[in-house]
Each structure stands twice: as structure tokens, then as C-alpha cells.
PDB file of C-alpha atoms in Angstrom:
ATOM      1  CA  MET A 871     141.838 109.542 139.987  1.00 51.00           C
ATOM      2  CA  ARG A 872     145.247 111.409 138.176  1.00 48.00           C
ATOM      3  CA  LEU A 873     144.332 109.615 135.196  1.00 43.00           C
ATOM      4  CA  GLU A 874     140.793 110.177 135.579  1.00 49.00           C
ATOM      5  CA  ARG A 875     140.543 113.758 135.182  1.00 50.00           C
ATOM      6  CA  LEU A 876     143.830 114.009 132.652  1.00 44.00           C
ATOM      7  CA  PHE A 877     141.309 111.743 130.230  1.00 45.00           C
ATOM      8  CA  CYS A 878     137.679 114.109 131.274  1.00 51.00           C
ATOM      9  CA  LYS A 879     139.759 117.429 130.434  1.00 50.00           C
ATOM     10  CA  ARG A 880     140.921 115.694 127.465  1.00 56.00           C
ATOM     11  CA  ARG A 881     137.325 114.265 125.697  1.00 60.00           C
ATOM     12  CA  PHE A 882     136.325 118.041 127.218  1.00 58.00           C
ATOM     13  CA  PHE A 883     138.557 119.416 124.698  1.00 57.00           C
ATOM     14  CA  LYS A 884     137.203 117.183 122.143  1.00 61.00           C
ATOM     15  CA  CYS A 885     133.786 117.539 122.089  1.00 63.00           C
ATOM     16  CA  PHE A 886     134.086 121.292 122.670  1.00 64.00           C
ATOM     17  CA  ALA A 887     136.596 121.320 119.259  1.00 66.00           C
ATOM     18  CA  VAL A 888     133.530 119.367 117.743  1.00 63.00           C
ATOM     19  CA  PHE A 889     131.459 121.568 118.475  1.00 67.00           C
ATOM     20  CA  ILE A 890     132.669 124.866 117.243  1.00 73.00           C
ATOM     21  CA  LEU A 891     133.286 123.347 113.885  1.00 71.00           C
ATOM     22  CA  LEU A 892     129.658 122.515 113.839  1.00 70.00           C
ATOM     23  CA  PHE A 893     128.712 125.968 114.770  1.00 68.00           C
ATOM     24  CA  MET A 894     130.500 127.305 111.811  1.00 73.00           C
ATOM     25  CA  ALA A 895     130.028 124.943 109.372  1.00 70.00           C
ATOM     26  CA  TRP A 896     126.484 126.176 110.060  1.00 68.00           C
ATOM     27  CA  MET A 897     126.753 129.330 109.307  1.00 70.00           C
ATOM     28  CA  PHE A 898     128.629 129.377 106.225  1.00 65.00           C
ATOM     29  CA  ILE A 899     125.692 127.255 105.110  1.00 67.00           C
ATOM     30  CA  SER A 900     122.815 129.015 106.577  1.00 66.00           C
ATOM     31  CA  PHE A 901     125.042 132.390 104.813  1.00 60.00           C
ATOM     32  CA  MET A 902     125.007 131.098 101.671  1.00 59.00           C
ATOM     33  CA  MET A 903     120.900 130.300 101.763  1.00 60.00           C
ATOM     34  CA  THR A 904     120.159 133.944 101.513  1.00 57.00           C
ATOM     35  CA  ILE A 905     122.310 135.041  98.627  1.00 52.00           C
ATOM     36  CA  ASN A 906     121.098 135.263  95.403  1.00 52.00           C
ATOM     37  CA  ASP A 907     120.891 135.592  91.706  1.00 46.00           C
ATOM     38  CA  GLU A 908     120.489 139.225  91.881  1.00 48.00           C
ATOM     39  CA  ASP A 909     123.376 140.166  93.788  1.00 48.00           C
ATOM     40  CA  PHE A 910     125.575 139.429  91.249  1.00 43.00           C
ATOM     41  CA  PRO A 911     124.994 140.677  87.681  1.00 46.00           C
ATOM     42  CA  ASP A 912     125.645 138.788  84.782  1.00 43.00           C
ATOM     43  CA  ASP A 913     128.573 141.157  83.409  1.00 42.00           C
ATOM     44  CA  VAL A 914     130.176 141.416  87.185  1.00 40.00           C
ATOM     45  CA  VAL A 915     130.873 138.097  87.246  1.00 37.00           C
ATOM     46  CA  TYR A 916     131.840 137.739  83.603  1.00 35.00           C
ATOM     47  CA  ASP A 917     134.990 140.456  84.314  1.00 37.00           C
ATOM     48  CA  ILE A 918     135.560 139.205  88.063  1.00 33.00           C
ATOM     49  CA  PHE A 919     136.254 135.514  86.266  1.00 35.00           C
ATOM     50  CA  ILE A 920     137.661 136.704  82.957  1.00 37.00           C
ATOM     51  CA  ASP A 921     140.121 138.505  85.076  1.00 40.00           C
ATOM     52  CA  GLU A 922     141.371 137.194  87.515  1.00 38.00           C
ATOM     53  CA  THR A 923     141.944 133.433  85.626  1.00 38.00           C
ATOM     54  CA  GLN A 924     143.894 135.343  83.261  1.00 42.00           C
ATOM     55  CA  ASP A 925     146.018 137.037  85.056  1.00 44.00           C
ATOM     56  CA  ASP A 926     146.618 134.040  87.382  1.00 43.00           C
ATOM     57  CA  HIS A 927     146.032 131.295  85.120  1.00 41.00           C
ATOM     58  CA  PRO A 928     147.213 132.642  81.192  1.00 44.00           C
ATOM     59  CA  HIS A 929     147.364 129.409  79.619  1.00 42.00           C
ATOM     60  CA  VAL A 930     143.168 128.464  80.401  1.00 41.00           C
ATOM     61  CA  PRO A 931     141.360 128.508  77.102  1.00 44.00           C
ATOM     62  CA  LEU A 932     138.395 129.762  78.634  1.00 46.00           C
ATOM     63  CA  ASP A 933     134.381 130.475  76.374  1.00 53.00           C
ATOM     64  CA  GLN A 934     135.014 132.040  73.587  1.00 56.00           C
ATOM     65  CA  GLU A 935     131.381 133.435  73.871  1.00 62.00           C
ATOM     66  CA  ILE A 936     132.455 134.879  77.368  1.00 62.00           C
ATOM     67  CA  MET A 937     134.918 136.650  76.482  1.00 60.00           C
ATOM     68  CA  GLU A 938     133.770 138.740  74.304  1.00 63.00           C
ATOM     69  CA  GLU A 939     130.339 139.811  75.569  1.00 65.00           C
ATOM     70  CA  ALA A 940     133.172 140.724  78.251  1.00 63.00           C
ATOM     71  CA  ALA A 941     135.210 142.499  76.511  1.00 62.00           C
ATOM     72  CA  ARG A 942     132.291 144.144  74.358  1.00 62.00           C
ATOM     73  CA  LYS A 943     130.834 144.838  77.857  1.00 61.00           C
ATOM     74  CA  LYS A 944     133.680 146.136  79.719  1.00 60.00           C
ATOM     75  CA  SER A 945     134.347 148.163  75.495  1.00 54.00           C
ATOM     76  CA  GLU A 946     131.416 149.864  75.763  1.00 54.00           C
ATOM     77  CA  LYS A 947     131.805 150.682  79.539  1.00 49.00           C
ATOM     78  CA  ARG A 948     134.543 152.428  78.799  1.00 48.00           C
ATOM     79  CA  TYR A 949     133.896 154.164  74.980  1.00 48.00           C
ATOM     80  CA  GLY A 950     130.077 154.274  75.386  1.00 50.00           C
ATOM     81  CA  SER A 951     128.107 151.957  72.698  1.00 57.00           C
ATOM     82  CA  VAL A 952     128.813 152.478  68.838  1.00 60.00           C
ATOM     83  CA  GLU A 953     125.941 152.401  68.279  1.00 60.00           C
ATOM     84  CA  ASN A 954     126.039 155.957  66.838  1.00 67.00           C
ATOM     85  CA  VAL A 955     129.459 155.826  65.331  1.00 77.00           C
ATOM     86  CA  ASP A 956     129.669 154.583  61.468  1.00 86.00           C
ATOM     87  CA  PRO A 957     133.229 155.413  60.216  1.00 90.00           C
ATOM     88  CA  PRO A 958     132.979 156.052  56.339  1.00 91.00           C
ATOM     89  CA  ASP A 959     136.347 155.055  56.432  1.00 93.00           C
ATOM     90  CA  PRO A 960     138.336 151.688  56.887  1.00 94.00           C
ATOM     91  CA  ILE A 961     138.544 150.215  60.175  1.00 95.00           C
ATOM     92  CA  ILE A 962     141.854 149.520  61.968  1.00 95.00           C
ATOM     93  CA  LEU A 963     141.687 148.350  65.726  1.00 95.00           C
ATOM     94  CA  TRP A 964     143.916 147.606  67.881  1.00 95.00           C
ATOM     95  CA  TRP A 965     143.373 143.621  69.582  1.00 96.00           C
ATOM     96  CA  THR A 966     145.773 145.022  72.171  1.00 93.00           C
ATOM     97  CA  GLU A 967     145.249 148.512  73.938  1.00 83.00           C
ATOM     98  CA  PHE A 968     148.608 149.921  72.513  1.00 85.00           C
ATOM     99  CA  THR A 969     147.564 153.712  71.636  1.00 82.00           C
ATOM    100  CA  LEU A 970     143.764 153.707  73.946  1.00 79.00           C
ATOM    101  CA  GLU A 971     142.624 155.548  71.580  1.00 80.00           C
ATOM    102  CA  PRO A 972     139.120 155.635  71.107  1.00 85.00           C
ATOM    103  CA  GLY A 973     138.670 156.012  68.602  1.00 88.00           C
ATOM    104  CA  LYS A 974     140.519 158.841  65.463  1.00 88.00           C
ATOM    105  CA  SER A 975     140.725 158.890  62.015  1.00 89.00           C
ATOM    106  CA  ARG A 976     144.033 159.486  60.150  1.00 90.00           C
ATOM    107  CA  SER A 977     145.493 160.390  56.604  1.00 90.00           C
ATOM    108  CA  CYS A 978     148.678 157.958  54.491  1.00 78.00           C
ATOM    109  CA  LYS A 979     149.391 160.072  51.573  1.00 80.00           C
ATOM    110  CA  ASP A 980     145.713 159.291  49.364  1.00 87.00           C
ATOM    111  CA  LYS A 981     144.043 157.043  51.745  1.00 89.00           C
ATOM    112  CA  ARG A 982     142.571 158.156  55.324  1.00 94.00           C
ATOM    113  CA  CYS A 983     141.545 155.107  57.435  1.00 94.00           C
ATOM    114  CA  PHE A 984     139.481 154.957  61.546  1.00 94.00           C
ATOM    115  CA  PHE A 985     141.834 153.709  64.938  1.00 93.00           C
ATOM    116  CA  THR A 986     140.329 152.220  67.443  1.00 93.00           C
ATOM    117  CA  ASN A 987     141.175 150.136  70.113  1.00 91.00           C
ATOM    118  CA  ASN A 988     137.032 149.527  70.619  1.00 91.00           C
ATOM    119  CA  ARG A 989     136.542 146.152  70.342  1.00 92.00           C
ATOM    120  CA  ALA A 990     132.538 146.904  70.046  1.00 91.00           C
ATOM    121  CA  PHE A 991     134.649 147.781  66.402  1.00 93.00           C
ATOM    122  CA  LYS A 992     134.636 144.420  66.373  1.00 93.00           C
ATOM    123  CA  SER A 993     131.229 143.009  63.290  1.00 91.00           C
ATOM    124  CA  HIS A 994     131.405 146.522  62.199  1.00 93.00           C
ATOM    125  CA  LYS A 995     131.140 146.273  58.217  1.00 93.00           C
ATOM    126  CA  ASN A 996     134.535 148.642  57.747  1.00 95.00           C
ATOM    127  CA  LEU A 997     136.963 146.624  59.398  1.00 96.00           C
ATOM    128  CA  ARG A 998     140.436 145.707  57.578  1.00 96.00           C
ATOM    129  CA  ALA A 999     142.704 145.472  59.472  1.00 97.00           C
ATOM    130  CA  PHE A1000     143.311 142.955  63.772  1.00 97.00           C
ATOM    131  CA  MET A1001     146.555 144.923  65.128  1.00 97.00           C
ATOM    132  CA  PHE A1002     147.918 143.235  67.843  1.00 97.00           C
ATOM    133  CA  TYR A1003     151.482 144.563  70.488  1.00 96.00           C
ATOM    134  CA  GLY A1004     153.986 141.381  70.618  1.00 95.00           C
ATOM    135  CA  THR A1005     154.904 141.783  74.447  1.00 95.00           C
ATOM    136  CA  ASP A1006     150.478 141.565  75.349  1.00 95.00           C
ATOM    137  CA  PHE A1007     149.501 139.375  72.126  1.00 96.00           C
ATOM    138  CA  SER A1008     148.187 136.223  73.634  1.00 94.00           C
ATOM    139  CA  PRO A1009     146.501 133.070  71.561  1.00 93.00           C
ATOM    140  CA  ASN A1010     143.562 132.552  74.096  1.00 93.00           C
ATOM    141  CA  ASP A1011     142.486 136.635  74.174  1.00 95.00           C
ATOM    142  CA  LEU A1012     141.395 136.243  69.764  1.00 96.00           C
ATOM    143  CA  PRO A1013     139.357 138.295  67.624  1.00 96.00           C
ATOM    144  CA  LEU A1014     137.766 134.293  66.277  1.00 94.00           C
ATOM    145  CA  PRO A1015     136.969 133.703  64.381  1.00 93.00           C
ATOM    146  CA  ARG A1016     138.637 134.944  62.112  1.00 94.00           C
ATOM    147  CA  GLN A1017     136.595 136.677  57.999  1.00 93.00           C
ATOM    148  CA  LYS A1018     138.474 136.214  55.059  1.00 92.00           C
ATOM    149  CA  HIS A1019     138.693 140.000  54.026  1.00 93.00           C
ATOM    150  CA  HIS A1020     141.044 140.444  58.135  1.00 96.00           C
ATOM    151  CA  GLU A1021     143.848 140.961  57.582  1.00 97.00           C
ATOM    152  CA  TRP A1022     146.120 140.836  60.838  1.00 98.00           C
ATOM    153  CA  ALA A1023     149.065 142.560  61.952  1.00 98.00           C
ATOM    154  CA  LEU A1024     151.424 142.382  64.464  1.00 97.00           C
ATOM    155  CA  LEU A1025     154.042 145.315  65.860  1.00 96.00           C
ATOM    156  CA  HIS A1026     157.448 143.697  67.265  1.00 95.00           C
ATOM    157  CA  GLU A1027     160.188 146.271  68.679  1.00 91.00           C
ATOM    158  CA  GLU A1028     160.779 144.638  73.083  1.00 92.00           C
ATOM    159  CA  SER A1029     162.552 142.247  74.146  1.00 93.00           C
ATOM    160  CA  PRO A1030     162.172 138.792  72.644  1.00 91.00           C
ATOM    161  CA  LYS A1031     161.671 137.864  75.634  1.00 93.00           C
ATOM    162  CA  ASN A1032     159.214 139.922  76.366  1.00 94.00           C
ATOM    163  CA  ASN A1033     156.588 137.114  74.649  1.00 94.00           C
ATOM    164  CA  TYR A1034     158.419 134.108  73.540  1.00 91.00           C
ATOM    165  CA  LEU A1035     155.112 132.803  71.328  1.00 92.00           C
ATOM    166  CA  VAL A1036     156.427 135.384  68.570  1.00 89.00           C
ATOM    167  CA  CYS A1037     159.113 134.034  68.128  1.00 86.00           C
ATOM    168  CA  HIS A1038     158.725 130.500  67.192  1.00 88.00           C
ATOM    169  CA  GLU A1039     157.271 129.920  63.033  1.00 89.00           C
ATOM    170  CA  GLU A1040     153.758 128.749  64.101  1.00 92.00           C
ATOM    171  CA  ALA A1041     152.784 131.630  66.276  1.00 92.00           C
ATOM    172  CA  LEU A1042     154.260 134.900  63.083  1.00 92.00           C
ATOM    173  CA  ASN A1043     151.855 132.982  60.445  1.00 94.00           C
ATOM    174  CA  LEU A1044     148.980 134.477  62.185  1.00 95.00           C
ATOM    175  CA  PHE A1045     149.961 138.234  61.103  1.00 97.00           C
ATOM    176  CA  ASN A1046     149.325 138.735  57.141  1.00 97.00           C
ATOM    177  CA  HIS A1047     152.036 141.861  58.470  1.00 97.00           C
ATOM    178  CA  THR A1048     155.080 141.915  61.065  1.00 96.00           C
ATOM    179  CA  SER A1049     156.829 145.599  61.678  1.00 96.00           C
ATOM    180  CA  THR A1050     160.149 143.758  64.680  1.00 94.00           C
ATOM    181  CA  PHE A1051     163.276 143.690  64.504  1.00 93.00           C
ATOM    182  CA  ARG A1052     163.856 141.087  61.592  1.00 92.00           C
ATOM    183  CA  ARG A1053     165.391 142.054  58.695  1.00 93.00           C
ATOM    184  CA  GLU A1054     162.783 139.826  57.148  1.00 92.00           C
ATOM    185  CA  SER A1055     160.112 141.205  58.656  1.00 94.00           C
ATOM    186  CA  ASP A1056     157.998 143.188  56.213  1.00 96.00           C
ATOM    187  CA  PHE A1057     158.476 146.677  57.999  1.00 95.00           C
ATOM    188  CA  PRO A1058     161.677 146.018  59.799  1.00 96.00           C
ATOM    189  CA  ILE A1059     162.428 148.508  62.643  1.00 95.00           C
ATOM    190  CA  THR A1060     166.192 147.394  63.051  1.00 94.00           C
ATOM    191  CA  THR A1061     168.046 150.281  62.914  1.00 93.00           C
ATOM    192  CA  GLN A1062     165.341 151.732  65.839  1.00 93.00           C
ATOM    193  CA  HIS A1063     167.256 152.302  68.032  1.00 93.00           C
ATOM    194  CA  LEU A1064     170.110 154.321  65.492  1.00 94.00           C
ATOM    195  CA  HIS A1065     168.834 158.548  65.279  1.00 92.00           C
ATOM    196  CA  SER A1066     171.245 158.951  62.394  1.00 94.00           C
ATOM    197  CA  LEU A1067     173.651 158.102  60.988  1.00 94.00           C
ATOM    198  CA  LYS A1068     174.978 161.946  62.066  1.00 95.00           C
ATOM    199  CA  TRP A1069     174.278 161.272  65.208  1.00 95.00           C
ATOM    200  CA  LEU A1070     176.336 158.031  65.279  1.00 95.00           C
ATOM    201  CA  GLU A1071     179.222 160.274  63.672  1.00 94.00           C
ATOM    202  CA  SER A1072     178.622 162.825  66.623  1.00 94.00           C
ATOM    203  CA  ASP A1073     181.966 163.335  68.069  1.00 94.00           C
ATOM    204  CA  VAL A1074     180.338 165.489  70.315  1.00 95.00           C
ATOM    205  CA  TYR A1075     181.338 163.458  73.557  1.00 97.00           C
ATOM    206  CA  THR A1076     183.491 161.999  71.747  1.00 96.00           C
ATOM    207  CA  LYS A1077     186.769 161.686  74.877  1.00 97.00           C
ATOM    208  CA  THR A1078     190.630 160.466  73.723  1.00 97.00           C
ATOM    209  CA  ILE A1079     192.870 157.373  75.032  1.00 97.00           C
ATOM    210  CA  SER A1080     194.699 159.676  76.677  1.00 97.00           C
ATOM    211  CA  GLN A1081     190.995 161.166  78.063  1.00 97.00           C
ATOM    212  CA  LYS A1082     190.319 158.228  79.125  1.00 97.00           C
ATOM    213  CA  ASN A1083     193.134 157.167  80.655  1.00 97.00           C
ATOM    214  CA  ARG A1084     193.079 160.149  82.845  1.00 97.00           C
ATOM    215  CA  TYR A1085     189.756 159.759  83.997  1.00 97.00           C
ATOM    216  CA  GLN A1086     191.265 155.891  85.815  1.00 96.00           C
ATOM    217  CA  GLN A1087     194.110 158.018  86.886  1.00 96.00           C
ATOM    218  CA  GLN A1088     192.427 160.221  88.567  1.00 96.00           C
ATOM    219  CA  ASP A1089     189.189 159.887  89.278  1.00 95.00           C
ATOM    220  CA  GLY A1090     189.134 156.204  89.719  1.00 96.00           C
ATOM    221  CA  LEU A1091     187.141 154.921  86.368  1.00 97.00           C
ATOM    222  CA  ALA A1092     187.602 150.729  85.527  1.00 98.00           C
ATOM    223  CA  PRO A1093     188.312 150.293  82.021  1.00 97.00           C
ATOM    224  CA  VAL A1094     184.845 148.914  81.473  1.00 98.00           C
ATOM    225  CA  MET A1095     181.330 150.389  82.344  1.00 98.00           C
ATOM    226  CA  PHE A1096     178.496 148.397  83.135  1.00 97.00           C
ATOM    227  CA  VAL A1097     175.050 149.281  83.183  1.00 95.00           C
ATOM    228  CA  GLN A1098     171.957 147.196  83.547  1.00 93.00           C
ATOM    229  CA  SER A1099     168.971 146.957  85.894  1.00 91.00           C
ATOM    230  CA  ASP A1100     167.179 144.184  84.693  1.00 93.00           C
ATOM    231  CA  CYS A1101     168.818 140.750  86.551  1.00 95.00           C
ATOM    232  CA  ASP A1102     169.452 137.687  85.306  1.00 95.00           C
ATOM    233  CA  PRO A1103     167.390 138.194  82.165  1.00 95.00           C
ATOM    234  CA  PRO A1104     167.799 135.705  79.479  1.00 94.00           C
ATOM    235  CA  SER A1105     170.799 136.414  77.650  1.00 95.00           C
ATOM    236  CA  ASP A1106     172.775 135.000  80.691  1.00 96.00           C
ATOM    237  CA  ARG A1107     174.469 138.409  81.190  1.00 97.00           C
ATOM    238  CA  ASP A1108     174.596 138.472  84.488  1.00 97.00           C
ATOM    239  CA  THR A1109     176.923 135.298  84.880  1.00 97.00           C
ATOM    240  CA  PHE A1110     179.679 136.793  82.255  1.00 96.00           C
ATOM    241  CA  VAL A1111     180.767 139.840  83.726  1.00 97.00           C
ATOM    242  CA  LYS A1112     181.021 138.343  86.996  1.00 97.00           C
ATOM    243  CA  LEU A1113     183.484 136.030  85.491  1.00 97.00           C
ATOM    244  CA  LEU A1114     184.667 139.203  83.684  1.00 97.00           C
ATOM    245  CA  MET A1115     184.906 140.419  87.606  1.00 97.00           C
ATOM    246  CA  LYS A1116     187.987 138.612  88.629  1.00 97.00           C
ATOM    247  CA  HIS A1117     190.155 139.131  86.022  1.00 97.00           C
ATOM    248  CA  VAL A1118     189.094 143.278  85.523  1.00 97.00           C
ATOM    249  CA  LYS A1119     187.373 146.400  87.261  1.00 97.00           C
ATOM    250  CA  VAL A1120     184.677 146.923  85.824  1.00 98.00           C
ATOM    251  CA  ASP A1121     182.438 149.657  87.451  1.00 98.00           C
ATOM    252  CA  SER A1122     178.752 148.518  87.310  1.00 97.00           C
ATOM    253  CA  TYR A1123     176.000 151.045  87.634  1.00 94.00           C
ATOM    254  CA  GLY A1124     172.326 149.536  87.520  1.00 89.00           C
ATOM    255  CA  SER A1125     170.568 147.307  89.737  1.00 91.00           C
ATOM    256  CA  CYS A1126     172.595 144.247  88.843  1.00 95.00           C
ATOM    257  CA  LEU A1127     175.606 143.511  90.234  1.00 96.00           C
ATOM    258  CA  HIS A1128     175.869 146.805  91.606  1.00 95.00           C
ATOM    259  CA  ASN A1129     179.067 148.159  92.410  1.00 96.00           C
ATOM    260  CA  LYS A1130     179.473 152.614  91.971  1.00 95.00           C
ATOM    261  CA  HIS A1131     176.354 155.063  91.914  1.00 93.00           C
ATOM    262  CA  LEU A1132     174.634 156.993  89.480  1.00 92.00           C
ATOM    263  CA  SER A1133     174.928 160.912  90.063  1.00 89.00           C
ATOM    264  CA  HIS A1134     171.733 163.575  89.708  1.00 86.00           C
ATOM    265  CA  PRO A1135     169.839 163.537  86.995  1.00 88.00           C
ATOM    266  CA  ILE A1136     170.796 160.715  86.095  1.00 91.00           C
ATOM    267  CA  GLU A1137     170.069 157.969  88.698  1.00 85.00           C
ATOM    268  CA  LYS A1138     166.547 156.740  87.185  1.00 79.00           C
ATOM    269  CA  PRO A1139     166.978 154.659  84.245  1.00 69.00           C
ATOM    270  CA  LEU A1140     164.470 155.386  81.945  1.00 72.00           C
ATOM    271  CA  GLU A1141     164.904 158.664  83.082  1.00 77.00           C
ATOM    272  CA  GLY A1142     167.659 159.262  82.416  1.00 83.00           C
ATOM    273  CA  MET A1143     169.313 157.035  79.340  1.00 86.00           C
ATOM    274  CA  ALA A1144     168.490 159.952  77.674  1.00 86.00           C
ATOM    275  CA  HIS A1145     170.996 162.397  79.261  1.00 91.00           C
ATOM    276  CA  LYS A1146     173.248 164.358  78.450  1.00 93.00           C
ATOM    277  CA  ASP A1147     175.269 164.038  81.744  1.00 95.00           C
ATOM    278  CA  PHE A1148     174.840 159.586  80.851  1.00 95.00           C
ATOM    279  CA  TYR A1149     176.298 159.848  77.702  1.00 96.00           C
ATOM    280  CA  GLU A1150     179.318 161.958  78.811  1.00 96.00           C
ATOM    281  CA  LEU A1151     180.363 159.148  81.670  1.00 97.00           C
ATOM    282  CA  ILE A1152     179.617 156.332  79.067  1.00 97.00           C
ATOM    283  CA  SER A1153     182.485 158.681  76.597  1.00 97.00           C
ATOM    284  CA  ARG A1154     185.026 158.308  79.615  1.00 98.00           C
ATOM    285  CA  TYR A1155     185.551 154.605  79.656  1.00 98.00           C
ATOM    286  CA  LYS A1156     187.146 152.813  77.100  1.00 98.00           C
ATOM    287  CA  PHE A1157     184.057 149.154  76.698  1.00 98.00           C
ATOM    288  CA  ALA A1158     180.576 149.375  77.432  1.00 98.00           C
ATOM    289  CA  LEU A1159     179.366 146.450  77.916  1.00 98.00           C
ATOM    290  CA  SER A1160     176.276 146.439  75.556  1.00 97.00           C
ATOM    291  CA  MET A1161     174.847 143.270  76.394  1.00 97.00           C
ATOM    292  CA  GLU A1162     170.978 142.478  75.821  1.00 96.00           C
ATOM    293  CA  ASN A1163     168.601 140.147  77.835  1.00 95.00           C
ATOM    294  CA  ALA A1164     167.970 138.278  75.208  1.00 95.00           C
ATOM    295  CA  VAL A1165     169.715 136.526  72.284  1.00 93.00           C
ATOM    296  CA  CYS A1166     167.659 136.586  68.723  1.00 91.00           C
ATOM    297  CA  LYS A1167     168.629 137.238  65.469  1.00 90.00           C
ATOM    298  CA  ASP A1168     168.995 141.208  64.403  1.00 94.00           C
ATOM    299  CA  TYR A1169     167.405 142.277  67.558  1.00 94.00           C
ATOM    300  CA  ILE A1170     169.544 145.422  68.208  1.00 95.00           C
ATOM    301  CA  THR A1171     169.183 147.923  70.941  1.00 95.00           C
ATOM    302  CA  GLU A1172     170.771 151.337  72.412  1.00 94.00           C
ATOM    303  CA  LYS A1173     173.312 148.954  74.536  1.00 95.00           C
ATOM    304  CA  PHE A1174     174.140 149.164  71.388  1.00 96.00           C
ATOM    305  CA  TRP A1175     174.663 152.504  69.270  1.00 96.00           C
ATOM    306  CA  ARG A1176     174.923 154.239  72.773  1.00 96.00           C
ATOM    307  CA  PRO A1177     178.809 153.208  73.091  1.00 97.00           C
ATOM    308  CA  LEU A1178     179.707 154.162  69.487  1.00 96.00           C
ATOM    309  CA  MET A1179     178.903 157.636  69.382  1.00 96.00           C
ATOM    310  CA  VAL A1180     180.480 158.897  72.991  1.00 97.00           C
ATOM    311  CA  GLY A1181     183.634 156.681  71.533  1.00 97.00           C
ATOM    312  CA  THR A1182     183.629 153.929  73.428  1.00 98.00           C
ATOM    313  CA  VAL A1183     183.858 150.918  72.594  1.00 98.00           C
ATOM    314  CA  PRO A1184     180.541 148.085  73.432  1.00 97.00           C
ATOM    315  CA  ILE A1185     181.660 144.199  74.334  1.00 97.00           C
ATOM    316  CA  ALA A1186     178.440 143.033  72.812  1.00 96.00           C
ATOM    317  CA  PHE A1187     175.981 139.876  72.731  1.00 95.00           C
ATOM    318  CA  GLY A1188     173.117 139.729  72.129  1.00 93.00           C
ATOM    319  CA  SER A1189     172.217 139.613  67.760  1.00 93.00           C
ATOM    320  CA  PRO A1190     174.691 136.987  66.345  1.00 92.00           C
ATOM    321  CA  ALA A1191     174.356 139.195  63.019  1.00 88.00           C
ATOM    322  CA  LEU A1192     176.454 141.250  64.697  1.00 87.00           C
ATOM    323  CA  HIS A1193     180.732 141.382  63.594  1.00 77.00           C
TER     324      HIS A1193
END
């Protein structure tokens, strides 16, 4: 009798579970049958499709016409239509939103150009050039088909790790003009973080070896400092610093291998790195680990120039051009 009761209970629960599943399936089908196309306007569907697909799967190529139509509608929503805007000057269009400039004419000596990031100008008769910001450049989002009279220009001032595509010759060959950290660039910005020779030769923060020794003895400072919050980058600098710490005392102020705190007002990396108190702190050390997050020819940032300016020896790792 007990076995029969147990068997009946199990069969009852199985039947009940099947009933619940069938009921839920019926409810779902009924709901889907009530949805009309009007509930999802074309622009909403395309916007959602493109935004979510590109964010989640940036490598998935989307239909070019759908992408351009969605981009045009987004552009008109943000800046308005360009039907009543007809700039007489040559138009330079930021295809990647770098300046957030909806439209403005600027002079360069005796020349004038109309700069904008409004993609609605893509087919304008006066369009002459497309500008791309290296970090945001994507082969899945290009102003195609490319016209013969349209020139493409690249500005890439950030780390090579931000976009490996623009480190390859095949990608660079797409552009008529380049402005990057490479000296071979048309408009090189290799020394963009070097303010001036006068700035570099300044002795405002410079300390003598005796003074640096005093800071080590009285304040307990290490001979070497390390300040980074971008941990485990492609250059693998953290591994080197870990090994160095086994043999030499290193004060690490950033979130990477952190063992020492930055005080107010320089505790925030972005706001504090150009503060005079930060320069003063670096000047008290004999050495500073000036290690880039990526190893690439001519990629030299403020990590190298800043210690030199305050009289601290940089232990550099990054551009092979540094000797």
C-alpha cells in the first residue's frame, strides 16, 4: 500500500508540472499573437538592434544600409535635420564623435572649413574629409562606399592597447593623413606630453642626493616609486615590478601593487597627476618606474617626461626608441 501511495504521489506531481508548463506556453503564444508591427516603429527596432548588437558583439558585421539609416535618424534626433544648413566651406566630418561639435566654421590662415560630427552631412556636396579618432575606429562602422574625392584622416593620441587595429599597416593604409605618436606619421605627436624644453630644464622641484637621502631616512621613503592604476596591461609591467619588489623597496601609490597612500589633494589619479604636490612627491625619490601600458615604437607619455622634469631618474619601459 505504501508503494502504491508513493507512486500515485509522484505521478500526481509529474502531471501537475506538465500542466503548468503547458499553461505557460499557451499564455506566451497568446501574448505574442496580440503584438502588432505598430508597437515597434522601424527607427526604434533599428536603434535597439544596432546599439545592443555592436556593444555585445562588435565583430558582427551589420547590414550597411540599416546602419547608415539608423545613424542618420540618430543624427537628426540629436542635432536636427541639415536641410536648412548649407555651409559654403569644405566640410570635415568627424565620423567618430570626438569633438561633439554639431557644426562650426573655423579658419586656418587663409582657409576656412566647416567642422561637424553630424553624419547627416555624409552626402553633402561640400564634404571633403572624414576624421577618425583611433580609439573609436571600427571596421564595422565606416562611411562607405568611399568616394574618390573624400579623404580619410586618423588622430590617435592614446595607448596602442586601446585599439590594436590602428597598429597594423593594413589599417593605416586606409587613411590619407595620420597624426599619431609614431614619428613616421604625417603630423607626429610623439612629444605631445613634453610641454617645452624650458619646462623640462626647470629646477623648481629638483632635490639634491643629500635631500633625497634625508627623505628616505626621516620619512621612510623607498628609493623607487611606482604610480599606476591600470593594472595587468599588455606590457606586463606589473610582473616586473613584483620581481623588483623582492630585491628593492618600492613605494607603490596606485591601485596596482598598492602599498602606500596618496594624500589630499592628489589622491585622485586624473586630477592629481598634474598637481604641484604630485611633482613635489616624485622629486623626493631617486628613481621612478616609468613603464607604459603597451610597448610600441615612439609611444612615450608623461610617465617618462615627468620624472625628468623634477630631477628623478625614470626607469623607462615602453618605446624601443628610448636609449
